[in-house]
Short mmCIF file of C-alpha atoms in Angstrom, two decimals:
data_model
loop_
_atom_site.label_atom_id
_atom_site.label_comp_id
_atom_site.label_asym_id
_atom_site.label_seq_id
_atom_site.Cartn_x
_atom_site.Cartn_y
_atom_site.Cartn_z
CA UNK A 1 -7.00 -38.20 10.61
CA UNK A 2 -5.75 -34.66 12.12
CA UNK A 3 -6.24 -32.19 9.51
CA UNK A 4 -3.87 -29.11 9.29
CA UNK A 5 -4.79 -25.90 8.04
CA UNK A 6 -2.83 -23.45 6.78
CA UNK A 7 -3.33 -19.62 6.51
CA UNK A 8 -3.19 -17.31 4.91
CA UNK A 9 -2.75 -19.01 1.34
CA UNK A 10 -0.12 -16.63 0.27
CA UNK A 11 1.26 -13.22 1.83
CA UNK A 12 3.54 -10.43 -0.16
CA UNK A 13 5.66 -8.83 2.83
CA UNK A 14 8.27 -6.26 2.41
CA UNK A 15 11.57 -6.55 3.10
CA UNK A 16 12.86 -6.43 6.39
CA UNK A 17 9.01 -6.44 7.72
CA UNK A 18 7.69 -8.97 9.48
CA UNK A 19 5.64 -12.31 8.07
CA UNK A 20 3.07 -14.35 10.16
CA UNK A 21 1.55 -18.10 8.90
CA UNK A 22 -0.87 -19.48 10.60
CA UNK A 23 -1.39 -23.34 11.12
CA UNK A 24 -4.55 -25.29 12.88
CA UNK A 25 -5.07 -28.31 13.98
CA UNK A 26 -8.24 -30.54 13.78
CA UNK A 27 -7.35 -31.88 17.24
CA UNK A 28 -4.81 -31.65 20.23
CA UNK A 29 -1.62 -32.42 18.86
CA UNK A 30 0.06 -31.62 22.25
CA UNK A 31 1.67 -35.11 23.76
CA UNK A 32 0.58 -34.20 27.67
CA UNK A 33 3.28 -36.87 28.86
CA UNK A 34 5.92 -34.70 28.04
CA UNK A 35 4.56 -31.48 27.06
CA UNK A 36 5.66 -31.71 23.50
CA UNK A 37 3.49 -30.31 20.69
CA UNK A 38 4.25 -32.58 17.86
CA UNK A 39 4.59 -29.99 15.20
CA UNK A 40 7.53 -29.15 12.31
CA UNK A 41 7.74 -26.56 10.08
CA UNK A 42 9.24 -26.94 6.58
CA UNK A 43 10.29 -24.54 4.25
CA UNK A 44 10.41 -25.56 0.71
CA UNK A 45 11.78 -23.16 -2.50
CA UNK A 46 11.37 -23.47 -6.10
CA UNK A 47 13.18 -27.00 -7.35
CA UNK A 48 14.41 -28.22 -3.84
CA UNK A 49 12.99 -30.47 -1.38
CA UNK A 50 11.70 -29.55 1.94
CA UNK A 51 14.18 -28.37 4.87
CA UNK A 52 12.88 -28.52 8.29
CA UNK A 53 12.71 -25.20 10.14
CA UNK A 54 11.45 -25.87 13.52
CA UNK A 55 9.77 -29.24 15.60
CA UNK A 56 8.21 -29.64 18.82
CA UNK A 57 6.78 -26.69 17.18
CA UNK A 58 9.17 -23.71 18.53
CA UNK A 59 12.40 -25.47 18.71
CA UNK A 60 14.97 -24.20 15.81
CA UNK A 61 16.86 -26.53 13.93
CA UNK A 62 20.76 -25.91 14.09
CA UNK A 63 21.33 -23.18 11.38
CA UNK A 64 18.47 -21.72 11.18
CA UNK A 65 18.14 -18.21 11.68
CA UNK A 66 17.05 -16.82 14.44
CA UNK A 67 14.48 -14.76 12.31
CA UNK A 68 12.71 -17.80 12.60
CA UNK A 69 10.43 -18.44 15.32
CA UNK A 70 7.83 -20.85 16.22
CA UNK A 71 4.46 -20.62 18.59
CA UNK A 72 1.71 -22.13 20.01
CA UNK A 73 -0.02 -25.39 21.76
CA UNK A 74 -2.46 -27.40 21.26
CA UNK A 75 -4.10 -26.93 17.89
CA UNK A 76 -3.01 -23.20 17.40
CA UNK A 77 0.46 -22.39 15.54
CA UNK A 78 2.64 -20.01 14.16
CA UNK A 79 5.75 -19.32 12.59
CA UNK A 80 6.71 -15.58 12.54
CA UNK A 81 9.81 -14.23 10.68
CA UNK A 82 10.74 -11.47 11.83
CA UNK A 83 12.18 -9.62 9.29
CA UNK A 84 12.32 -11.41 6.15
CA UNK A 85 14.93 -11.62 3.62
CA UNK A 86 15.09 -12.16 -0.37
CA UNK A 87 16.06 -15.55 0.77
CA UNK A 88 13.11 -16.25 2.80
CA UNK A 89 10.84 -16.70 -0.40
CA UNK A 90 9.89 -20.08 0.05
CA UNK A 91 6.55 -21.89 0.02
CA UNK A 92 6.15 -22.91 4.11
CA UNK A 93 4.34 -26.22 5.39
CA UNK A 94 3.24 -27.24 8.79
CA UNK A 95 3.03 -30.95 9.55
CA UNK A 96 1.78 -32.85 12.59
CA UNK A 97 3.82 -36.08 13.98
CA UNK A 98 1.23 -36.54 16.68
CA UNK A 99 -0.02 -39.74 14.87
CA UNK A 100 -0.27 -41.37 11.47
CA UNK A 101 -1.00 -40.69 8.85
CA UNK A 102 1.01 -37.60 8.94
CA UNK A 103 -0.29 -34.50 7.52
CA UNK A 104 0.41 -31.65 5.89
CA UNK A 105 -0.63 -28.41 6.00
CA UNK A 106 -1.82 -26.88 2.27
CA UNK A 107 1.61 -24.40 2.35
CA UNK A 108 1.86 -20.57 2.87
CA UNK A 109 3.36 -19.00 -0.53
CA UNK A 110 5.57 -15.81 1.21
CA UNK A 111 6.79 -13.16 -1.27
CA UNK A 112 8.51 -10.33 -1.36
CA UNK A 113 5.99 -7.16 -1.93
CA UNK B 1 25.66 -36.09 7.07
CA UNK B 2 23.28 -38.92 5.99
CA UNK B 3 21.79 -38.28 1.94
CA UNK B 4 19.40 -39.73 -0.43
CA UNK B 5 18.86 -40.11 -3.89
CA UNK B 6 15.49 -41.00 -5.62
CA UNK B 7 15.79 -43.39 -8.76
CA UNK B 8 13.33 -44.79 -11.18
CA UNK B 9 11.63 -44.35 -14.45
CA UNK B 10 10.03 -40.75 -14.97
CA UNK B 11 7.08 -41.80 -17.21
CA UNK B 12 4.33 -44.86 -16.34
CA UNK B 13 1.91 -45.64 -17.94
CA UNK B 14 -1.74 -45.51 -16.38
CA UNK B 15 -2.64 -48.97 -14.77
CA UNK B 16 1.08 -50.20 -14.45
CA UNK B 17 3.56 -50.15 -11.41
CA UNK B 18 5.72 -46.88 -10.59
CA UNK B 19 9.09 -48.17 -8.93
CA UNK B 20 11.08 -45.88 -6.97
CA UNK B 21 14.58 -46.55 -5.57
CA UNK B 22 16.03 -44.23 -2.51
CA UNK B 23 20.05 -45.03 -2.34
CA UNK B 24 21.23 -43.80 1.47
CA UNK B 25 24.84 -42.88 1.68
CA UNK B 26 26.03 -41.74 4.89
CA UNK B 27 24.06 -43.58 7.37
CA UNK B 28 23.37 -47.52 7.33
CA UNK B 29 19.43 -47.99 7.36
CA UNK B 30 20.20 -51.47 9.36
CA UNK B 31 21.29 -49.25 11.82
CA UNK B 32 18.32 -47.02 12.26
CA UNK B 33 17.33 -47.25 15.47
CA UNK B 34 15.01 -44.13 16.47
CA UNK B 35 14.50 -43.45 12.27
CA UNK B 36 12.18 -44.94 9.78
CA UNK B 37 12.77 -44.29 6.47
CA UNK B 38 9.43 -42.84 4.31
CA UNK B 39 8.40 -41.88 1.16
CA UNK B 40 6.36 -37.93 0.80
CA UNK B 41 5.18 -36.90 -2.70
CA UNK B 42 3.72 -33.49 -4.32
CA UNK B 43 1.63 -33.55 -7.21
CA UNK B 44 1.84 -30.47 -9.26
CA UNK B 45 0.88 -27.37 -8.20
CA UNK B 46 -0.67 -29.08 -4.79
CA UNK B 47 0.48 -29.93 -1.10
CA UNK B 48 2.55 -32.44 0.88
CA UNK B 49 1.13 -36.38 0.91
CA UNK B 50 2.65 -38.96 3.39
CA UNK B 51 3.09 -42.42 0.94
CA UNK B 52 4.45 -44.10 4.27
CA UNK B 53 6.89 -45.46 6.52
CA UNK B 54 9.36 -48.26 6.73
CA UNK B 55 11.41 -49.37 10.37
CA UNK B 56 14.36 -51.26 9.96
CA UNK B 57 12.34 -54.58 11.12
CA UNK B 58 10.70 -54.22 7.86
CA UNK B 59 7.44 -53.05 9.32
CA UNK B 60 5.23 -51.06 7.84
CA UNK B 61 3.01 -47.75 8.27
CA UNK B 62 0.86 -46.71 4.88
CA UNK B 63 -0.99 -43.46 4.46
CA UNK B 64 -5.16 -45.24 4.30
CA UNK B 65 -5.54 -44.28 1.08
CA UNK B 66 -2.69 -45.95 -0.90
CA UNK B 67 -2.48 -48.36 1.30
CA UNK B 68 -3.87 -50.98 -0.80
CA UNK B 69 -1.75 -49.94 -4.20
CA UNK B 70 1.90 -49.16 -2.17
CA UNK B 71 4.65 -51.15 -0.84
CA UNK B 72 7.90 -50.03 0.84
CA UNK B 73 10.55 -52.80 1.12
CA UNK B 74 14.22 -52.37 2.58
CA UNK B 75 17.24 -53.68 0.88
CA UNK B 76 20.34 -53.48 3.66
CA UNK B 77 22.72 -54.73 1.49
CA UNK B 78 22.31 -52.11 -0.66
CA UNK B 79 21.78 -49.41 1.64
CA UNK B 80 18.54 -48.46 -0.01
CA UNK B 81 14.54 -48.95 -0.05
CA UNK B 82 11.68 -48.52 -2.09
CA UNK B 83 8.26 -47.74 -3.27
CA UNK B 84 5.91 -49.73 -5.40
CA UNK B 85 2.30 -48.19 -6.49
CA UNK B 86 0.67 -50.23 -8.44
CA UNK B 87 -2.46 -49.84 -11.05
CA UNK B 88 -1.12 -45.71 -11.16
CA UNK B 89 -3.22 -43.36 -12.83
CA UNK B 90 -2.91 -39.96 -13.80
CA UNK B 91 -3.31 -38.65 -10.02
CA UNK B 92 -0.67 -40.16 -9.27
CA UNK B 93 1.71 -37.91 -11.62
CA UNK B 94 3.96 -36.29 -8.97
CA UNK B 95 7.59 -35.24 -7.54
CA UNK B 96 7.93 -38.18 -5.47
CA UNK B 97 10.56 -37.92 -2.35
CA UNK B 98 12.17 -40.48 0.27
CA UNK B 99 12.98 -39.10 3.25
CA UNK B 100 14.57 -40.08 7.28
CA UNK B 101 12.05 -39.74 9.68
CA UNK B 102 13.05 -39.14 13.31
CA UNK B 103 10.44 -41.41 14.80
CA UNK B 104 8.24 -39.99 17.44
CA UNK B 105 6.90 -43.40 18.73
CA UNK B 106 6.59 -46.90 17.42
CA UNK B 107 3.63 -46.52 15.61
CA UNK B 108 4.89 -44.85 12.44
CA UNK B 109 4.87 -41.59 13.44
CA UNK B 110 7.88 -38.69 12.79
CA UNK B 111 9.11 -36.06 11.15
CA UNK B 112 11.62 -35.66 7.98
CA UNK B 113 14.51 -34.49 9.01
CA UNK B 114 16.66 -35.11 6.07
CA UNK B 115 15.09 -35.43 1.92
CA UNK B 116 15.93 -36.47 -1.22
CA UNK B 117 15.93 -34.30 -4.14
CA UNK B 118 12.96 -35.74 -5.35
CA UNK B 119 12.02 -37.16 -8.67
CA UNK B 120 8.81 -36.53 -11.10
CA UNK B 121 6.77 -39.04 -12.21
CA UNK B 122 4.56 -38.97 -15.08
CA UNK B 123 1.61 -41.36 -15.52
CA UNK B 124 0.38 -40.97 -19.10
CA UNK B 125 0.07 -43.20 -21.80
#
């Protein structure tokens, strides 16, 4: 099973300043046929189910604000905002579609300091 | 825009079967080529678990470790699917979702693009 790790647990950012998760891989989860890391990035709030963010690991999903970006290859990731927003408060999750069984990272808890 | 509803009983008691019904409206599942359709659930407090994956052949991908208490089955002519767990106990008390999954390959694999609300289950007697 690939294993994805999340940090840091939880972060308190202030508004407008930037925020920075970090997500790791137990193994490659870069497809080398077509260069694809096989990586989303949900964000999920209080009461509400997940809503994808980004796949293929820095690709946006239409909608999504361009505060939003994601980084990395290979086993390394990130998702940056940029400036974040009252709105952003969210828990964040990585997860891997390399292979089955899909996995989750353990979530990023982002507040506003 | 394709949606889904979760459905079933919110309290189970420990060693029976929890039943879960996800209704699709906007989208035909016997249609689904490129999507399976999956079920994700969060216990409280904790993370993310993959339940598994149905394809519109009716085959099936199961996370290892339920695999031997779950089933997913399709019902086209209702537009729906579901999830049985069977001999539950009180780890299994979680806000259970169904989800489309944009499949990467045939071998189960994808991610959810679009969720249900979700729906808690309690296991206690």
């Amino acid at each position: 099973d690939i294993v994805m790790t999340q940090s840091p647990e939880s972060l308190a950012v202030s508004l407008g300043e930037r925020a920075t998760i970090n997500c790791k891989s137990s193994q490659s989860i870069l497809y080398i046929s077509n260069n694809r890391n096989y990586l989303v990035w949900y964000q999920k709030k209080q009461g509400q189910p997940p809503k994808p963010l980004i796949y293929w690991a820095s690709t946006r999903e239409i909608g999504v604000p361009d505060r939003f970006t994601g980084s990395g290859s290979g086993t390394d990731f990130t998702l940056t905002i940029s400036s974040l927003q009252a709105e952003d408060v969210a828990v964040y999750y990585c997860q891997q579609y390399y292979s089955t069984p899909l996995t989750f990272g353990g979530g990023t808890k982002v507040e506003i300091k | 825009q394709v949606q889904l509803q979760e459905s079933g009983p919110g309290l189970v008691k420990p060693s029976e079967t929890l039943s879960l019904s996800c209704s699709v409206s906007g989208y035909s599942i016997s249609s689904s080529s490129g999507y399976y359709w999956g079920w994700i659930r969060q216990p409280p407090g904790k993370g993310l678990e993959w339940i598994g994956n149905i394809y519109q052949s009716g085959r099936t991908y199961y996370n290892p470790p339920l695999k031997s208490r779950v089933t997913i089955s399709l019902d086209m002519s209702k537009n729906q699917f579901s999830l049985q767990l069977n001999s539950v106990t009180v780890a299994d008390t979680a806000v259970y979702y169904c989800a489309r999954v944009t499949a990467k390959d045939g071998a189960g694999s994808g991610k959810f693009d679009s969720w249900g609300q979700g729906t808690l289950v309690t296991v206690s007697s």
